[in-house]
Amino acid sequence: LLRLKVWADVAKYRFRANPANRHHVCKVGPWAWSRHPNFAGEIGMWWGLFIAALPVCAASPAGYATAASPLFTMLVLLKGTGIPQAEGVNAARWYDGGDSQREYEDYFHSTPPLWPFPPALYKSFSGSAKLYLCFEFPGYAYEGSSRERERVSPV
């Protein structure tokens, strides 16, 4: 999972290094299957370390308290300074009314926020499946998006 994190960071760096990509969504490498594969790698790495330590926990049940580390990492990245800082109100930069907005909205609605998953299958998930299996929290959507306006419209 550390490889996923590094691969995602390198792919994003290379994508952003090209000036022609300035107004485009990064959909290369792991970014084609996850909006935040670097965070998926980080969370997976901490859960992997916890699982690797489970034999030690069997000898000392107090060791199970170390689950606080991956849980804290998930909390920070899913609800704190991770995804919410990159999406939601901070996605306003994509809403220019043109091609960038359409590209971002398509990417947002077809790509899971965390766990890498084929976009074609993710699109078919119900809202509940997206929420509970993929952590697609409502706050990640930009309130100015056309789909968000349709979702909350009383008509």
PDB file of C-alpha atoms in Angstrom:
ATOM      1  CA  LEU A   1       0.000   0.000   0.000  1.00  0.00           C
ATOM      2  CA  LEU A   2       2.971   2.244   0.420  1.00  0.00           C
ATOM      3  CA  ARG A   3       3.568   1.643  -3.286  1.00  0.00           C
ATOM      4  CA  LEU A   4       0.048   2.909  -4.058  1.00  0.00           C
ATOM      5  CA  LYS A   5       0.711   6.076  -2.079  1.00  0.00           C
ATOM      6  CA  VAL A   6       4.050   6.707  -3.791  1.00  0.00           C
ATOM      7  CA  TRP A   7       2.689   5.812  -7.248  1.00  0.00           C
ATOM      8  CA  ALA A   8      -0.210   8.233  -6.753  1.00  0.00           C
ATOM      9  CA  ASP A   9       2.076  11.041  -5.593  1.00  0.00           C
ATOM     10  CA  VAL A  10       4.495  10.562  -8.507  1.00  0.00           C
ATOM     11  CA  ALA A  11       1.674  10.332 -11.080  1.00  0.00           C
ATOM     12  CA  LYS A  12       0.074  13.528  -9.753  1.00  0.00           C
ATOM     13  CA  TYR A  13       3.421  15.337  -9.706  1.00  0.00           C
ATOM     14  CA  ARG A  14       4.125  14.386 -13.326  1.00  0.00           C
ATOM     15  CA  PHE A  15       0.596  15.351 -14.382  1.00  0.00           C
ATOM     16  CA  ARG A  16       0.825  18.774 -12.751  1.00  0.00           C
ATOM     17  CA  ALA A  17       4.320  19.367 -14.160  1.00  0.00           C
ATOM     18  CA  ASN A  18       2.798  19.567 -17.643  1.00  0.00           C
ATOM     19  CA  PRO A  19       1.371  23.090 -18.168  1.00  0.00           C
ATOM     20  CA  ALA A  20      -1.139  21.708 -20.693  1.00  0.00           C
ATOM     21  CA  ASN A  21      -2.901  19.934 -17.810  1.00  0.00           C
ATOM     22  CA  ARG A  22      -3.574  23.128 -15.849  1.00  0.00           C
ATOM     23  CA  HIS A  23      -7.361  23.036 -16.280  1.00  0.00           C
ATOM     24  CA  HIS A  24      -7.752  19.257 -16.422  1.00  0.00           C
ATOM     25  CA  VAL A  25      -8.559  16.635 -13.823  1.00  0.00           C
ATOM     26  CA  CYS A  26      -5.774  14.149 -13.112  1.00  0.00           C
ATOM     27  CA  LYS A  27      -7.062  10.767 -14.319  1.00  0.00           C
ATOM     28  CA  VAL A  28      -3.730   9.021 -14.882  1.00  0.00           C
ATOM     29  CA  GLY A  29      -2.468   5.919 -13.107  1.00  0.00           C
ATOM     30  CA  PRO A  30      -4.270   5.257  -9.821  1.00  0.00           C
ATOM     31  CA  TRP A  31      -6.160   8.554 -10.152  1.00  0.00           C
ATOM     32  CA  ALA A  32      -8.306   6.922 -12.841  1.00  0.00           C
ATOM     33  CA  TRP A  33      -9.785   4.595 -10.202  1.00  0.00           C
ATOM     34  CA  SER A  34      -9.767   6.781  -7.076  1.00  0.00           C
ATOM     35  CA  ARG A  35     -10.083  10.500  -6.426  1.00  0.00           C
ATOM     36  CA  HIS A  36      -7.570  10.160  -3.571  1.00  0.00           C
ATOM     37  CA  PRO A  37      -5.441   7.024  -4.060  1.00  0.00           C
ATOM     38  CA  ASN A  38      -2.660   8.560  -1.987  1.00  0.00           C
ATOM     39  CA  PHE A  39      -5.015   8.651   1.013  1.00  0.00           C
ATOM     40  CA  ALA A  40      -6.137   5.066   0.302  1.00  0.00           C
ATOM     41  CA  GLY A  41      -2.490   4.010   0.406  1.00  0.00           C
ATOM     42  CA  GLU A  42      -1.895   5.891   3.650  1.00  0.00           C
ATOM     43  CA  ILE A  43      -4.942   4.408   5.390  1.00  0.00           C
ATOM     44  CA  GLY A  44      -4.196   0.930   4.047  1.00  0.00           C
ATOM     45  CA  MET A  45      -0.614   1.147   5.254  1.00  0.00           C
ATOM     46  CA  TRP A  46      -1.688   1.951   8.833  1.00  0.00           C
ATOM     47  CA  TRP A  47      -4.321  -0.802   8.863  1.00  0.00           C
ATOM     48  CA  GLY A  48      -1.701  -3.203   7.493  1.00  0.00           C
ATOM     49  CA  LEU A  49       0.685  -2.356  10.322  1.00  0.00           C
ATOM     50  CA  PHE A  50      -2.089  -2.899  12.853  1.00  0.00           C
ATOM     51  CA  ILE A  51      -2.986  -6.286  11.322  1.00  0.00           C
ATOM     52  CA  ALA A  52       0.685  -7.293  11.255  1.00  0.00           C
ATOM     53  CA  ALA A  53       0.853  -6.544  14.992  1.00  0.00           C
ATOM     54  CA  LEU A  54      -2.190  -8.673  15.893  1.00  0.00           C
ATOM     55  CA  PRO A  55      -0.053 -11.658  17.041  1.00  0.00           C
ATOM     56  CA  VAL A  56       1.559  -9.358  19.595  1.00  0.00           C
ATOM     57  CA  CYS A  57      -1.878  -8.176  20.691  1.00  0.00           C
ATOM     58  CA  ALA A  58      -2.857 -11.771  21.430  1.00  0.00           C
ATOM     59  CA  ALA A  59      -0.111 -11.871  24.054  1.00  0.00           C
ATOM     60  CA  SER A  60      -1.104  -8.510  25.504  1.00  0.00           C
ATOM     61  CA  PRO A  61      -4.725  -7.429  24.935  1.00  0.00           C
ATOM     62  CA  ALA A  62      -3.707  -3.836  25.674  1.00  0.00           C
ATOM     63  CA  GLY A  63      -2.083  -3.916  22.235  1.00  0.00           C
ATOM     64  CA  TYR A  64      -5.511  -3.680  20.638  1.00  0.00           C
ATOM     65  CA  ALA A  65      -5.484  -0.020  21.657  1.00  0.00           C
ATOM     66  CA  THR A  66      -3.082   0.513  18.767  1.00  0.00           C
ATOM     67  CA  ALA A  67      -6.151   0.367  16.495  1.00  0.00           C
ATOM     68  CA  ALA A  68      -6.480   4.021  17.474  1.00  0.00           C
ATOM     69  CA  SER A  69      -3.732   4.896  14.981  1.00  0.00           C
ATOM     70  CA  PRO A  70      -5.433   3.682  11.770  1.00  0.00           C
ATOM     71  CA  LEU A  71      -8.810   4.902  13.043  1.00  0.00           C
ATOM     72  CA  PHE A  72      -7.362   8.353  13.731  1.00  0.00           C
ATOM     73  CA  THR A  73      -5.711   8.410  10.298  1.00  0.00           C
ATOM     74  CA  MET A  74      -9.042   7.545   8.671  1.00  0.00           C
ATOM     75  CA  LEU A  75     -10.845  10.229  10.656  1.00  0.00           C
ATOM     76  CA  VAL A  76      -8.328  12.907   9.711  1.00  0.00           C
ATOM     77  CA  LEU A  77      -8.238  11.982   6.013  1.00  0.00           C
ATOM     78  CA  LEU A  78     -11.977  11.347   5.569  1.00  0.00           C
ATOM     79  CA  LYS A  79     -13.428  14.111   7.729  1.00  0.00           C
ATOM     80  CA  GLY A  80     -10.604  16.517   8.580  1.00  0.00           C
ATOM     81  CA  THR A  81      -7.692  17.822   6.568  1.00  0.00           C
ATOM     82  CA  GLY A  82      -7.771  15.185   3.829  1.00  0.00           C
ATOM     83  CA  ILE A  83     -10.625  14.803   1.361  1.00  0.00           C
ATOM     84  CA  PRO A  84     -12.755  17.670   2.724  1.00  0.00           C
ATOM     85  CA  GLN A  85      -9.865  20.068   2.058  1.00  0.00           C
ATOM     86  CA  ALA A  86      -9.603  18.906  -1.560  1.00  0.00           C
ATOM     87  CA  GLU A  87     -13.309  18.652  -2.354  1.00  0.00           C
ATOM     88  CA  GLY A  88     -16.577  20.253  -1.232  1.00  0.00           C
ATOM     89  CA  VAL A  89     -16.333  24.047  -1.088  1.00  0.00           C
ATOM     90  CA  ASN A  90     -12.702  23.821  -2.201  1.00  0.00           C
ATOM     91  CA  ALA A  91     -13.750  22.315  -5.549  1.00  0.00           C
ATOM     92  CA  ALA A  92     -14.980  25.743  -6.656  1.00  0.00           C
ATOM     93  CA  ARG A  93     -11.894  26.112  -8.853  1.00  0.00           C
ATOM     94  CA  TRP A  94     -13.402  23.579 -11.278  1.00  0.00           C
ATOM     95  CA  TYR A  95     -16.726  25.386 -11.636  1.00  0.00           C
ATOM     96  CA  ASP A  96     -16.041  27.692 -14.556  1.00  0.00           C
ATOM     97  CA  GLY A  97     -19.212  26.763 -16.444  1.00  0.00           C
ATOM     98  CA  GLY A  98     -17.156  25.139 -19.191  1.00  0.00           C
ATOM     99  CA  ASP A  99     -15.135  22.066 -20.039  1.00  0.00           C
ATOM    100  CA  SER A 100     -13.273  21.954 -16.710  1.00  0.00           C
ATOM    101  CA  GLN A 101     -16.558  21.812 -14.820  1.00  0.00           C
ATOM    102  CA  ARG A 102     -17.986  19.029 -16.990  1.00  0.00           C
ATOM    103  CA  GLU A 103     -14.753  17.051 -16.741  1.00  0.00           C
ATOM    104  CA  TYR A 104     -14.626  17.414 -12.948  1.00  0.00           C
ATOM    105  CA  GLU A 105     -18.310  16.554 -12.423  1.00  0.00           C
ATOM    106  CA  ASP A 106     -18.005  13.441 -14.584  1.00  0.00           C
ATOM    107  CA  TYR A 107     -14.866  12.397 -12.689  1.00  0.00           C
ATOM    108  CA  PHE A 108     -16.470  13.134  -9.304  1.00  0.00           C
ATOM    109  CA  HIS A 109     -19.597  11.071 -10.032  1.00  0.00           C
ATOM    110  CA  SER A 110     -17.807   8.136 -11.660  1.00  0.00           C
ATOM    111  CA  THR A 111     -14.737   7.743  -9.435  1.00  0.00           C
ATOM    112  CA  PRO A 112     -14.781   6.672  -5.784  1.00  0.00           C
ATOM    113  CA  PRO A 113     -13.294   9.093  -3.276  1.00  0.00           C
ATOM    114  CA  LEU A 114     -10.983   6.604  -1.566  1.00  0.00           C
ATOM    115  CA  TRP A 115     -10.746   2.916  -2.438  1.00  0.00           C
ATOM    116  CA  PRO A 116      -9.617   2.301  -6.028  1.00  0.00           C
ATOM    117  CA  PHE A 117     -12.484   0.791  -7.987  1.00  0.00           C
ATOM    118  CA  PRO A 118     -13.426   0.616 -11.681  1.00  0.00           C
ATOM    119  CA  PRO A 119     -15.389   3.783 -12.521  1.00  0.00           C
ATOM    120  CA  ALA A 120     -17.865   1.905 -14.727  1.00  0.00           C
ATOM    121  CA  LEU A 121     -18.920  -0.221 -11.743  1.00  0.00           C
ATOM    122  CA  TYR A 122     -18.822   2.647  -9.270  1.00  0.00           C
ATOM    123  CA  LYS A 123     -21.328   4.613 -11.352  1.00  0.00           C
ATOM    124  CA  SER A 124     -23.836   1.778 -10.901  1.00  0.00           C
ATOM    125  CA  PHE A 125     -23.601   1.753  -7.081  1.00  0.00           C
ATOM    126  CA  SER A 126     -26.561   3.031  -5.118  1.00  0.00           C
ATOM    127  CA  GLY A 127     -26.121   6.109  -2.951  1.00  0.00           C
ATOM    128  CA  SER A 128     -26.071   3.910   0.162  1.00  0.00           C
ATOM    129  CA  ALA A 129     -23.369   1.643  -1.258  1.00  0.00           C
ATOM    130  CA  LYS A 130     -21.295   4.678  -2.200  1.00  0.00           C
ATOM    131  CA  LEU A 131     -21.678   6.085   1.308  1.00  0.00           C
ATOM    132  CA  TYR A 132     -21.040   2.942   3.367  1.00  0.00           C
ATOM    133  CA  LEU A 133     -18.565   1.055   1.157  1.00  0.00           C
ATOM    134  CA  CYS A 134     -16.711   3.927  -0.471  1.00  0.00           C
ATOM    135  CA  PHE A 135     -17.022   6.741   2.102  1.00  0.00           C
ATOM    136  CA  GLU A 136     -18.766   9.081  -0.360  1.00  0.00           C
ATOM    137  CA  PHE A 137     -19.844  11.587   2.290  1.00  0.00           C
ATOM    138  CA  PRO A 138     -22.310  14.340   1.270  1.00  0.00           C
ATOM    139  CA  GLY A 139     -19.868  17.101   2.237  1.00  0.00           C
ATOM    140  CA  TYR A 140     -17.526  16.046  -0.554  1.00  0.00           C
ATOM    141  CA  ALA A 141     -19.913  17.350  -3.217  1.00  0.00           C
ATOM    142  CA  TYR A 142     -19.588  20.954  -4.287  1.00  0.00           C
ATOM    143  CA  GLU A 143     -22.907  22.670  -3.603  1.00  0.00           C
ATOM    144  CA  GLY A 144     -22.648  24.653  -6.815  1.00  0.00           C
ATOM    145  CA  SER A 145     -22.524  21.553  -9.026  1.00  0.00           C
ATOM    146  CA  SER A 146     -25.384  20.991 -11.414  1.00  0.00           C
ATOM    147  CA  ARG A 147     -25.989  17.475 -10.092  1.00  0.00           C
ATOM    148  CA  GLU A 148     -25.980  18.669  -6.480  1.00  0.00           C
ATOM    149  CA  ARG A 149     -28.571  21.355  -7.342  1.00  0.00           C
ATOM    150  CA  GLU A 150     -30.734  18.668  -8.978  1.00  0.00           C
ATOM    151  CA  ARG A 151     -30.356  16.390  -5.933  1.00  0.00           C
ATOM    152  CA  VAL A 152     -31.500  19.019  -3.422  1.00  0.00           C
ATOM    153  CA  SER A 153     -34.094  20.672  -5.645  1.00  0.00           C
ATOM    154  CA  PRO A 154     -37.630  20.412  -4.165  1.00  0.00           C
ATOM    155  CA  VAL A 155     -39.157  19.971  -7.637  1.00  0.00           C
TER     156      VAL A 155
END
